[in-house]
């Protein structure tokens, strides 16, 4: 079984992983069409906690000065009640937003990261399960389980991240040359990913993490 860590070590491990997430989340997969429905609001099954990364001190009326993808992400975040919580690159050509997502029974938390890349027209979303590392002895089981589960993912895919230690759901959409981006598209990405993660995590923990 996976070795339990003390709370302090566990927190340190999460922080170390999160430092490298922005770099890992930047690769561009083939764009896939999202068919998920979304009302662009947090529901009990997709509850989120506010995470303040860096204050964006521009008033609401100046948000239109942001580039299209970052602007859409900002609007969707604000529709959920999040204020001034997006980290925007100094040159304005990209941004990252982090939020903590609770499972429907509030027993599991995920870390969700959105990244925008204005020059390439890409928005990516990565949902990480960081509570437990995948034991090396179960790595083959984890890969087989992910391979089978991805056959049922109509958008995005499960991956092993950070040197095959953690589970990640990854999705991306190419929005190049689209000027007026509906924030609900980002809501679709989030709700589809959260749904896939919620339907997969219990099985993954049982087979790929806690199996002897």
Coordinates of C-alpha atoms in Angstrom, one line a residue:
X1 CA 0.0 0.0 0.0
X2 CA 1.1 3.6 -0.4
X3 CA 3.0 4.9 2.5
X4 CA 1.2 7.5 4.5
X5 CA 2.9 10.9 4.9
X6 CA 2.7 13.3 7.8
X7 CA 0.5 16.4 7.1
X8 CA 3.5 18.6 6.8
X9 CA 5.3 16.4 4.3
X10 CA 2.1 16.0 2.3
X11 CA 1.6 19.7 2.0
X12 CA 5.3 20.1 1.0
X13 CA 4.8 17.5 -1.7
X14 CA 1.7 19.3 -3.1
X15 CA 3.5 22.6 -3.2
X16 CA 6.5 21.0 -5.0
X17 CA 4.2 19.5 -7.6
X18 CA 2.2 22.7 -8.2
X19 CA 5.4 24.7 -8.9
X20 CA 6.0 22.6 -12.0
X21 CA 2.4 22.4 -13.2
X22 CA 2.4 25.5 -15.3
X23 CA 5.3 24.1 -17.4
X24 CA 3.8 20.6 -17.7
X25 CA 0.4 22.0 -18.7
X26 CA 1.7 24.0 -21.7
X27 CA 1.9 21.3 -24.4
X28 CA -0.7 21.4 -27.1
X29 CA -2.7 18.3 -28.0
X30 CA -5.1 17.9 -30.9
X31 CA -8.2 20.0 -30.3
X32 CA -11.3 18.1 -29.4
X33 CA -15.0 19.2 -29.5
X34 CA -16.7 19.4 -26.1
X35 CA -20.3 18.1 -26.0
X36 CA -20.8 18.6 -22.3
X37 CA -23.6 20.8 -21.0
X38 CA -22.9 23.6 -18.5
X39 CA -24.8 26.3 -16.7
X40 CA -21.6 28.1 -15.9
X41 CA -22.3 28.0 -12.2
X42 CA -20.8 26.0 -9.3
X43 CA -23.2 23.2 -8.3
X44 CA -23.0 20.8 -5.3
X45 CA -21.3 18.2 -7.5
X46 CA -18.7 20.8 -8.7
X47 CA -18.1 22.8 -5.6
X48 CA -15.0 25.0 -5.7
X49 CA -13.0 26.9 -3.2
X50 CA -11.7 30.4 -3.9
X51 CA -7.9 30.5 -4.3
X52 CA -6.2 33.9 -4.5
X53 CA -3.0 33.7 -6.6
X54 CA -2.3 37.2 -7.5
X55 CA -4.5 40.3 -7.3
X56 CA -5.6 41.7 -10.7
X57 CA -6.2 45.3 -9.7
X58 CA -7.9 46.6 -12.9
X59 CA -11.6 47.7 -12.5
X60 CA -14.3 45.6 -14.2
X61 CA -14.8 48.2 -17.0
X62 CA -11.1 47.8 -18.2
X63 CA -11.3 44.0 -18.5
X64 CA -12.1 44.4 -22.2
X65 CA -8.4 45.4 -22.7
X66 CA -7.4 41.8 -22.0
X67 CA -6.8 39.5 -24.9
X68 CA -9.8 37.3 -25.9
X69 CA -9.0 34.0 -24.2
X70 CA -7.9 35.5 -21.0
X71 CA -10.9 37.8 -21.0
X72 CA -13.2 34.9 -21.4
X73 CA -11.5 33.0 -18.6
X74 CA -11.8 36.1 -16.4
X75 CA -15.5 36.5 -17.2
X76 CA -16.2 32.8 -16.4
X77 CA -14.3 33.0 -13.1
X78 CA -16.3 36.1 -12.1
X79 CA -19.6 34.3 -13.0
X80 CA -18.7 31.8 -10.3
X81 CA -18.1 34.5 -7.8
X82 CA -14.3 34.6 -8.0
X83 CA -12.8 38.0 -7.9
X84 CA -9.3 39.1 -8.8
X85 CA -7.8 35.6 -8.7
X86 CA -6.2 35.1 -12.1
X87 CA -2.4 35.4 -12.5
X88 CA -1.8 37.3 -15.8
X89 CA 1.6 37.3 -17.5
X90 CA 3.3 40.6 -17.6
X91 CA 3.1 40.8 -21.4
X92 CA -0.6 39.9 -21.4
X93 CA -0.1 37.0 -23.7
X94 CA -1.1 34.3 -21.2
X95 CA -2.6 33.6 -17.8
X96 CA -3.2 30.9 -15.2
X97 CA -6.0 30.3 -12.8
X98 CA -5.9 27.8 -10.1
X99 CA -8.9 26.5 -8.1
X100 CA -9.6 23.7 -5.7
X101 CA -12.4 21.4 -6.6
X102 CA -14.3 19.2 -4.2
X103 CA -15.9 15.9 -5.1
X104 CA -19.6 15.5 -4.7
X105 CA -19.2 13.8 -1.3
X106 CA -16.5 16.4 -0.3
X107 CA -14.1 13.6 0.6
X108 CA -11.7 14.3 -2.3
X109 CA -10.1 17.5 -3.5
X110 CA -8.6 18.1 -6.9
X111 CA -6.4 21.0 -8.1
X112 CA -7.6 22.5 -11.3
X113 CA -5.4 24.7 -13.5
X114 CA -6.5 26.8 -16.5
X115 CA -3.7 28.2 -18.8
X116 CA -4.3 30.6 -21.7
X117 CA -1.8 31.1 -24.6
X118 CA -2.9 34.0 -26.6
X119 CA -0.3 33.7 -29.4
X120 CA -1.2 30.1 -30.2
X121 CA -4.9 30.6 -29.4
X122 CA -4.9 27.8 -26.9
X123 CA -6.7 27.3 -23.5
X124 CA -5.7 24.2 -21.5
X125 CA -7.2 22.7 -18.4
X126 CA -5.5 20.2 -16.1
X127 CA -7.2 18.6 -13.1
X128 CA -4.8 16.9 -10.7
X129 CA -5.4 14.4 -7.9
X130 CA -2.5 15.1 -5.6
X131 CA -3.5 13.4 -2.3
X132 CA -1.6 10.2 -3.1
X133 CA 1.4 9.3 -5.2
X134 CA 1.1 6.3 -7.4
X135 CA 3.4 3.5 -6.0
X136 CA 6.0 2.4 -8.4
X137 CA 4.8 -1.2 -8.1
X138 CA 1.4 -0.2 -9.3
X139 CA 2.5 1.9 -12.3
X140 CA 1.7 -0.8 -14.8
X141 CA -1.8 -1.1 -13.4
X142 CA -2.3 2.7 -13.5
X143 CA -1.2 2.9 -17.2
X144 CA -3.6 0.0 -18.2
X145 CA -6.5 1.6 -16.3
X146 CA -5.9 5.0 -17.9
X147 CA -5.6 3.4 -21.4
X148 CA -9.0 1.7 -21.0
X149 CA -10.7 4.8 -19.4
X150 CA -9.5 7.1 -22.2
X151 CA -11.5 5.0 -24.7
X152 CA -14.6 6.4 -23.0
X153 CA -13.5 10.0 -22.8
X154 CA -15.3 11.9 -25.6
X155 CA -13.2 15.0 -24.8
X156 CA -9.8 15.3 -23.1
X157 CA -7.8 12.4 -21.6
X158 CA -6.3 11.0 -18.4
X159 CA -2.6 11.1 -18.1
X160 CA 0.2 10.4 -15.7
X161 CA 2.0 13.5 -14.6
X162 CA 5.1 14.7 -12.8
X163 CA 7.3 11.7 -13.5
X164 CA 4.3 9.3 -13.4
X165 CA 3.5 10.0 -9.8
X166 CA 0.1 11.6 -10.0
X167 CA -3.1 11.3 -12.0
X168 CA -4.2 14.2 -14.3
X169 CA -7.1 14.9 -16.5
X170 CA -6.1 17.1 -19.4
X171 CA -8.1 19.0 -22.0
X172 CA -7.4 21.8 -24.5
X173 CA -9.3 23.8 -27.1
X174 CA -7.8 25.8 -30.0
X175 CA -9.5 29.2 -30.2
X176 CA -7.2 30.9 -32.6
X177 CA -8.7 33.8 -34.6
X178 CA -11.9 33.7 -32.5
X179 CA -12.4 37.2 -31.1
X180 CA -15.7 36.9 -29.1
X181 CA -15.3 33.8 -27.0
X182 CA -18.3 32.7 -25.0
X183 CA -17.2 32.0 -21.4
X184 CA -19.6 29.0 -21.3
X185 CA -17.1 27.2 -23.5
X186 CA -14.7 27.2 -20.5
X187 CA -17.6 26.1 -18.3
X188 CA -18.1 23.1 -20.6
X189 CA -14.4 22.2 -20.3
X190 CA -14.6 22.3 -16.5
X191 CA -17.8 20.4 -16.0
X192 CA -16.8 17.7 -18.5
X193 CA -13.4 17.2 -16.8
X194 CA -14.9 17.2 -13.3
X195 CA -17.5 14.6 -14.4
X196 CA -14.8 12.3 -15.9
X197 CA -12.6 12.7 -12.8
X198 CA -15.5 12.0 -10.5
X199 CA -16.5 8.9 -12.3
X200 CA -12.9 7.5 -12.5
X201 CA -11.2 8.5 -9.2
X202 CA -12.6 5.8 -6.9
X203 CA -11.6 3.0 -9.3
X204 CA -8.2 4.5 -9.8
X205 CA -7.5 4.8 -6.1
X206 CA -8.6 1.3 -5.5
X207 CA -6.6 -0.3 -8.3
X208 CA -3.7 1.9 -9.0
X209 CA -2.9 3.4 -5.6
X210 CA -4.1 1.2 -2.7
X211 CA -3.9 -2.2 -4.4
X212 CA -1.3 -4.5 -2.7

